[in-house]
Amino acid sequence: MRHLVLLFGDQLNEKISSLDGFDKKQDHILMAEVWEEATHIKHHQKKLVFTFSAMRHFAQDLTRRGYQLTYLQLDDEYISFESALDKFTAKHKLKKIIVTSPSEFRVLEKTQSWTKRFNLPIEIREDGRFLCSKSQFQSWAYNRKTLVMEYFYREMRKSYAILMDGNKPLGGKWNYDKENRKPLKSDEHVPGIALFPPDEITKQVMELVTLKFSNHFGSIKNFHYAVTRADALKALDWFVKHQLASFGDYQDAILENKPWLFHSILSLYLNIGLLLPVECLEAAIDAFKQGRVPLNAVEGYVRQILGWREYVNGIYWLKMPDYKKQNFLQAKNRLPDFYWHGSTPLNCLKQCISDTYENAYAHHIQRLMVLGNFCLLIGVNPGEVNTWYWIVYADAYEWVELPNVSGMVLFADGGMLGSKPYAASGSYINKMSNYCKNCCYDVKQKTGDKACPYNYLYWHFINKNREILSHNQRMRMTYNTLNKMSTDKLTEITKNANEFINNLGINNHE
Ligand code: FAD
Ligand code: DLZ
Ligand code: SF4
């Protein structure tokens, strides 16, 4: 045996860089289900089913294509990648171990220590699935006063010549965000998503997860995600045919009991490797060129994939490991228990937690403006919020979860990712969703027993962080409004908010 390629569980693509130059006669692949990865955080049960089933299908696929491959199923012997490699390197004489750079800082650090441990050269190759390499992002970020995503996105559009008319953006505007904020009527038809019933392999994994991980968060029932590349490509096709045309218009909308709306639900497949970002972009742009989808929809989608997705990956690798420790607003409270069971009278939170529990998925505005916004307003410490998001979503890996949570939601990085906190009162949730109609609170009331808690929590948050945030130009109007508020009103807001937070039992007095 010449080279051993260790394929990590989120690198499920034949085009992964570690397989470049693979010699089917002399080289070998190792894939391993290991306890450390499954339990270092208590992943949602559906996420475990998705990951292990996709890994097993991919291994089967590669073997059919003539790759020599050893697949280790979860077993007490294989605690970690190291124990899997210990066993393998003891049996086989190798010249080198090759990996594509792992997507997580913790695992990269481990990998870098393996040369010493196994007394073998370890070749760590760049992950070519991203359209902006770590070094390209570093060059872009170097010496910039601000790392605003919009500027990065424009550079990416230019360098890949996507939706461009020469040097100018197609249609004259870089961004159609303002047109992409339409609320949806409750009776509006939504197309649903492509569903893939579990096959034998998935059913076996479901049994394993039920047996070993039933104490993890989330429902295992009704598993319907794609676990093969062929099915993930069908899901992409479905999105482009049935959802993309309305993706832009209703990007920020929320409806009760309609978890998918016009979202693609492709993040799972992109992040695990079953789909490549470039092929999602090509499919969307082809549909636009054929006149099947409007510009605001395709631009909205391109911005998410070519802009946000690449940008958060760039930020993660630029700023780790310090990024994880940031807590600009000094938030210390604990995460409310109901984030784990959804039993709360606040209907918006109850619905979003229930969707998350059922599907290991919630769409962007649910994650940002309902679940995240609440944690921001009640001052939950970034560590616990990050862990929750990392556990509960099937598409969650630290590289993408951390910048979204610490940067976009909690303003824990002091404004590197977002120029101001995404704090909002109940009226935003009422404008974009139909949750408030079925809630015991009144979204129109600002204070008092019946008032929507988001309303007084919002002003309490603004008031509490006055010293830190009032210098921010983009917060000027908000502070002008606060300054005009009567002392009585502000006292009532503070009283309501403190009582509410005390009743949650999350105060950390340390
Ligand atoms: P669509 O609405 O169809 O969007 C299209 C694609 O754009 C997505 O598939 C995704 O690949 C990409 N995208 C869009 N927004 C972002 C973003 N902000 N960051 C990175 N990629 C983006 N996304 C994850 O993939 N994993 C996470 O762990 C994750 N955690 C998040 C936590 C919070 C608090 C927030 C606010 C956002 C988070 N996101 C995360 C981003 C976004 O919410 C998800 O990518 C999106 O909901 C996935 O569903 P979709 O595929 O249906 O997306
Ligand atoms: C998410 C995950 C889980 C639950 N289990 C495994 C596993 O057993 N083996 C594996 O190779 N990968 C797994 N993964 C994905 C890893 O967490 C991911 O490969 C690392 O984050 C790489 O940096
Ligand atoms: Fe949420 Fe407030 Fe609306 Fe209730 S009234 S659903 S708590 S925003």
mmCIF file with all atom_site columns, N, CA, C and O and ligand atoms in Angstrom, residues 346-349 426 429-430 435-436 439 441-443 452-454, ligand 3:
data_model
loop_
_atom_site.group_PDB
_atom_site.id
_atom_site.type_symbol
_atom_site.label_atom_id
_atom_site.label_alt_id
_atom_site.label_comp_id
_atom_site.label_asym_id
_atom_site.label_entity_id
_atom_site.label_seq_id
_atom_site.pdbx_PDB_ins_code
_atom_site.Cartn_x
_atom_site.Cartn_y
_atom_site.Cartn_z
_atom_site.occupancy
_atom_site.B_iso_or_equiv
_atom_site.pdbx_formal_charge
_atom_site.auth_seq_id
_atom_site.auth_comp_id
_atom_site.auth_asym_id
_atom_site.auth_atom_id
_atom_site.pdbx_PDB_model_num
ATOM   1  N  N   . LEU A 1 346 ? -44.556 31.493 24.286 1.00 0.00 ? 346 LEU A N   1
ATOM   2  C  CA  . LEU A 1 346 ? -44.234 32.393 23.160 1.00 0.00 ? 346 LEU A CA  1
ATOM   3  C  C   . LEU A 1 346 ? -44.362 31.572 21.868 1.00 0.00 ? 346 LEU A C   1
ATOM   4  O  O   . LEU A 1 346 ? -43.517 30.714 21.584 1.00 0.00 ? 346 LEU A O   1
ATOM   5  N  N   . ASN A 1 347 ? -45.447 31.826 21.130 1.00 0.00 ? 347 ASN A N   1
ATOM   6  C  CA  . ASN A 1 347 ? -45.759 30.929 20.008 1.00 0.00 ? 347 ASN A CA  1
ATOM   7  C  C   . ASN A 1 347 ? -44.652 30.862 18.961 1.00 0.00 ? 347 ASN A C   1
ATOM   8  O  O   . ASN A 1 347 ? -44.364 29.800 18.415 1.00 0.00 ? 347 ASN A O   1
ATOM   9  N  N   . CYS A 1 348 ? -44.031 32.010 18.674 1.00 0.00 ? 348 CYS A N   1
ATOM   10 C  CA  . CYS A 1 348 ? -42.997 32.006 17.624 1.00 0.00 ? 348 CYS A CA  1
ATOM   11 C  C   . CYS A 1 348 ? -41.850 31.067 18.009 1.00 0.00 ? 348 CYS A C   1
ATOM   12 O  O   . CYS A 1 348 ? -41.382 30.263 17.181 1.00 0.00 ? 348 CYS A O   1
ATOM   13 N  N   . LEU A 1 349 ? -41.438 31.116 19.265 1.00 0.00 ? 349 LEU A N   1
ATOM   14 C  CA  . LEU A 1 349 ? -40.335 30.261 19.713 1.00 0.00 ? 349 LEU A CA  1
ATOM   15 C  C   . LEU A 1 349 ? -40.766 28.793 19.737 1.00 0.00 ? 349 LEU A C   1
ATOM   16 O  O   . LEU A 1 349 ? -40.032 27.912 19.295 1.00 0.00 ? 349 LEU A O   1
ATOM   17 N  N   . GLY A 1 426 ? -41.243 42.523 18.655 1.00 0.00 ? 426 GLY A N   1
ATOM   18 C  CA  . GLY A 1 426 ? -42.256 41.616 18.113 1.00 0.00 ? 426 GLY A CA  1
ATOM   19 C  C   . GLY A 1 426 ? -42.842 42.076 16.780 1.00 0.00 ? 426 GLY A C   1
ATOM   20 O  O   . GLY A 1 426 ? -43.308 41.251 15.989 1.00 0.00 ? 426 GLY A O   1
ATOM   21 N  N   . ILE A 1 429 ? -41.450 40.258 13.794 1.00 0.00 ? 429 ILE A N   1
ATOM   22 C  CA  . ILE A 1 429 ? -41.933 38.868 13.683 1.00 0.00 ? 429 ILE A CA  1
ATOM   23 C  C   . ILE A 1 429 ? -43.380 38.873 13.184 1.00 0.00 ? 429 ILE A C   1
ATOM   24 O  O   . ILE A 1 429 ? -43.772 38.068 12.339 1.00 0.00 ? 429 ILE A O   1
ATOM   25 N  N   . ASN A 1 430 ? -44.157 39.837 13.660 1.00 0.00 ? 430 ASN A N   1
ATOM   26 C  CA  . ASN A 1 430 ? -45.559 39.942 13.225 1.00 0.00 ? 430 ASN A CA  1
ATOM   27 C  C   . ASN A 1 430 ? -45.661 40.304 11.740 1.00 0.00 ? 430 ASN A C   1
ATOM   28 O  O   . ASN A 1 430 ? -46.512 39.793 11.027 1.00 0.00 ? 430 ASN A O   1
ATOM   29 N  N   . TYR A 1 435 ? -47.284 33.934 13.170 1.00 0.00 ? 435 TYR A N   1
ATOM   30 C  CA  . TYR A 1 435 ? -47.187 33.354 14.519 1.00 0.00 ? 435 TYR A CA  1
ATOM   31 C  C   . TYR A 1 435 ? -48.021 34.109 15.556 1.00 0.00 ? 435 TYR A C   1
ATOM   32 O  O   . TYR A 1 435 ? -48.594 33.509 16.466 1.00 0.00 ? 435 TYR A O   1
ATOM   33 N  N   . CYS A 1 436 ? -48.049 35.426 15.438 1.00 0.00 ? 436 CYS A N   1
ATOM   34 C  CA  . CYS A 1 436 ? -48.647 36.229 16.519 1.00 0.00 ? 436 CYS A CA  1
ATOM   35 C  C   . CYS A 1 436 ? -50.154 35.993 16.645 1.00 0.00 ? 436 CYS A C   1
ATOM   36 O  O   . CYS A 1 436 ? -50.719 36.169 17.731 1.00 0.00 ? 436 CYS A O   1
ATOM   37 N  N   . CYS A 1 439 ? -50.865 33.404 19.346 1.00 0.00 ? 439 CYS A N   1
ATOM   38 C  CA  . CYS A 1 439 ? -50.047 33.550 20.555 1.00 0.00 ? 439 CYS A CA  1
ATOM   39 C  C   . CYS A 1 439 ? -50.889 34.132 21.688 1.00 0.00 ? 439 CYS A C   1
ATOM   40 O  O   . CYS A 1 439 ? -51.794 34.939 21.451 1.00 0.00 ? 439 CYS A O   1
ATOM   41 N  N   . TYR A 1 441 ? -49.785 36.160 23.804 1.00 0.00 ? 441 TYR A N   1
ATOM   42 C  CA  . TYR A 1 441 ? -49.354 37.552 24.017 1.00 0.00 ? 441 TYR A CA  1
ATOM   43 C  C   . TYR A 1 441 ? -49.880 38.442 22.906 1.00 0.00 ? 441 TYR A C   1
ATOM   44 O  O   . TYR A 1 441 ? -50.172 37.971 21.804 1.00 0.00 ? 441 TYR A O   1
ATOM   45 N  N   . ASP A 1 442 ? -49.940 39.735 23.208 1.00 0.00 ? 442 ASP A N   1
ATOM   46 C  CA  . ASP A 1 442 ? -50.418 40.703 22.213 1.00 0.00 ? 442 ASP A CA  1
ATOM   47 C  C   . ASP A 1 442 ? -49.216 41.481 21.669 1.00 0.00 ? 442 ASP A C   1
ATOM   48 O  O   . ASP A 1 442 ? -48.575 42.241 22.398 1.00 0.00 ? 442 ASP A O   1
ATOM   49 N  N   . VAL A 1 443 ? -48.969 41.300 20.383 1.00 0.00 ? 443 VAL A N   1
ATOM   50 C  CA  . VAL A 1 443 ? -47.783 41.911 19.790 1.00 0.00 ? 443 VAL A CA  1
ATOM   51 C  C   . VAL A 1 443 ? -47.869 43.442 19.748 1.00 0.00 ? 443 VAL A C   1
ATOM   52 O  O   . VAL A 1 443 ? -46.857 44.133 19.658 1.00 0.00 ? 443 VAL A O   1
ATOM   53 N  N   . CYS A 1 452 ? -46.276 41.422 24.278 1.00 0.00 ? 452 CYS A N   1
ATOM   54 C  CA  . CYS A 1 452 ? -45.309 40.514 23.658 1.00 0.00 ? 452 CYS A CA  1
ATOM   55 C  C   . CYS A 1 452 ? -43.943 40.719 24.320 1.00 0.00 ? 452 CYS A C   1
ATOM   56 O  O   . CYS A 1 452 ? -43.407 41.836 24.303 1.00 0.00 ? 452 CYS A O   1
ATOM   57 N  N   . PRO A 1 453 ? -43.348 39.660 24.890 1.00 0.00 ? 453 PRO A N   1
ATOM   58 C  CA  . PRO A 1 453 ? -42.062 39.827 25.583 1.00 0.00 ? 453 PRO A CA  1
ATOM   59 C  C   . PRO A 1 453 ? -40.965 40.404 24.694 1.00 0.00 ? 453 PRO A C   1
ATOM   60 O  O   . PRO A 1 453 ? -40.084 41.121 25.184 1.00 0.00 ? 453 PRO A O   1
ATOM   61 N  N   . TYR A 1 454 ? -40.999 40.106 23.390 1.00 0.00 ? 454 TYR A N   1
ATOM   62 C  CA  . TYR A 1 454 ? -39.963 40.668 22.513 1.00 0.00 ? 454 TYR A CA  1
ATOM   63 C  C   . TYR A 1 454 ? -39.977 42.202 22.561 1.00 0.00 ? 454 TYR A C   1
ATOM   64 O  O   . TYR A 1 454 ? -38.946 42.835 22.358 1.00 0.00 ? 454 TYR A O   1
HETATM 65 FE FE1 . SF4 B 2 .   ? -43.726 35.862 19.310 1.00 0.00 ? 3   SF4 B FE1 1
HETATM 66 FE FE2 . SF4 B 2 .   ? -44.571 38.106 20.478 1.00 0.00 ? 3   SF4 B FE2 1
HETATM 67 FE FE3 . SF4 B 2 .   ? -45.715 37.274 18.236 1.00 0.00 ? 3   SF4 B FE3 1
HETATM 68 FE FE4 . SF4 B 2 .   ? -46.076 35.916 20.518 1.00 0.00 ? 3   SF4 B FE4 1
HETATM 69 S  S1  . SF4 B 2 .   ? -46.744 38.006 20.083 1.00 0.00 ? 3   SF4 B S1  1
HETATM 70 S  S2  . SF4 B 2 .   ? -45.631 35.070 18.512 1.00 0.00 ? 3   SF4 B S2  1
HETATM 71 S  S3  . SF4 B 2 .   ? -44.102 36.178 21.499 1.00 0.00 ? 3   SF4 B S3  1
HETATM 72 S  S4  . SF4 B 2 .   ? -43.603 37.920 18.474 1.00 0.00 ? 3   SF4 B S4  1
#
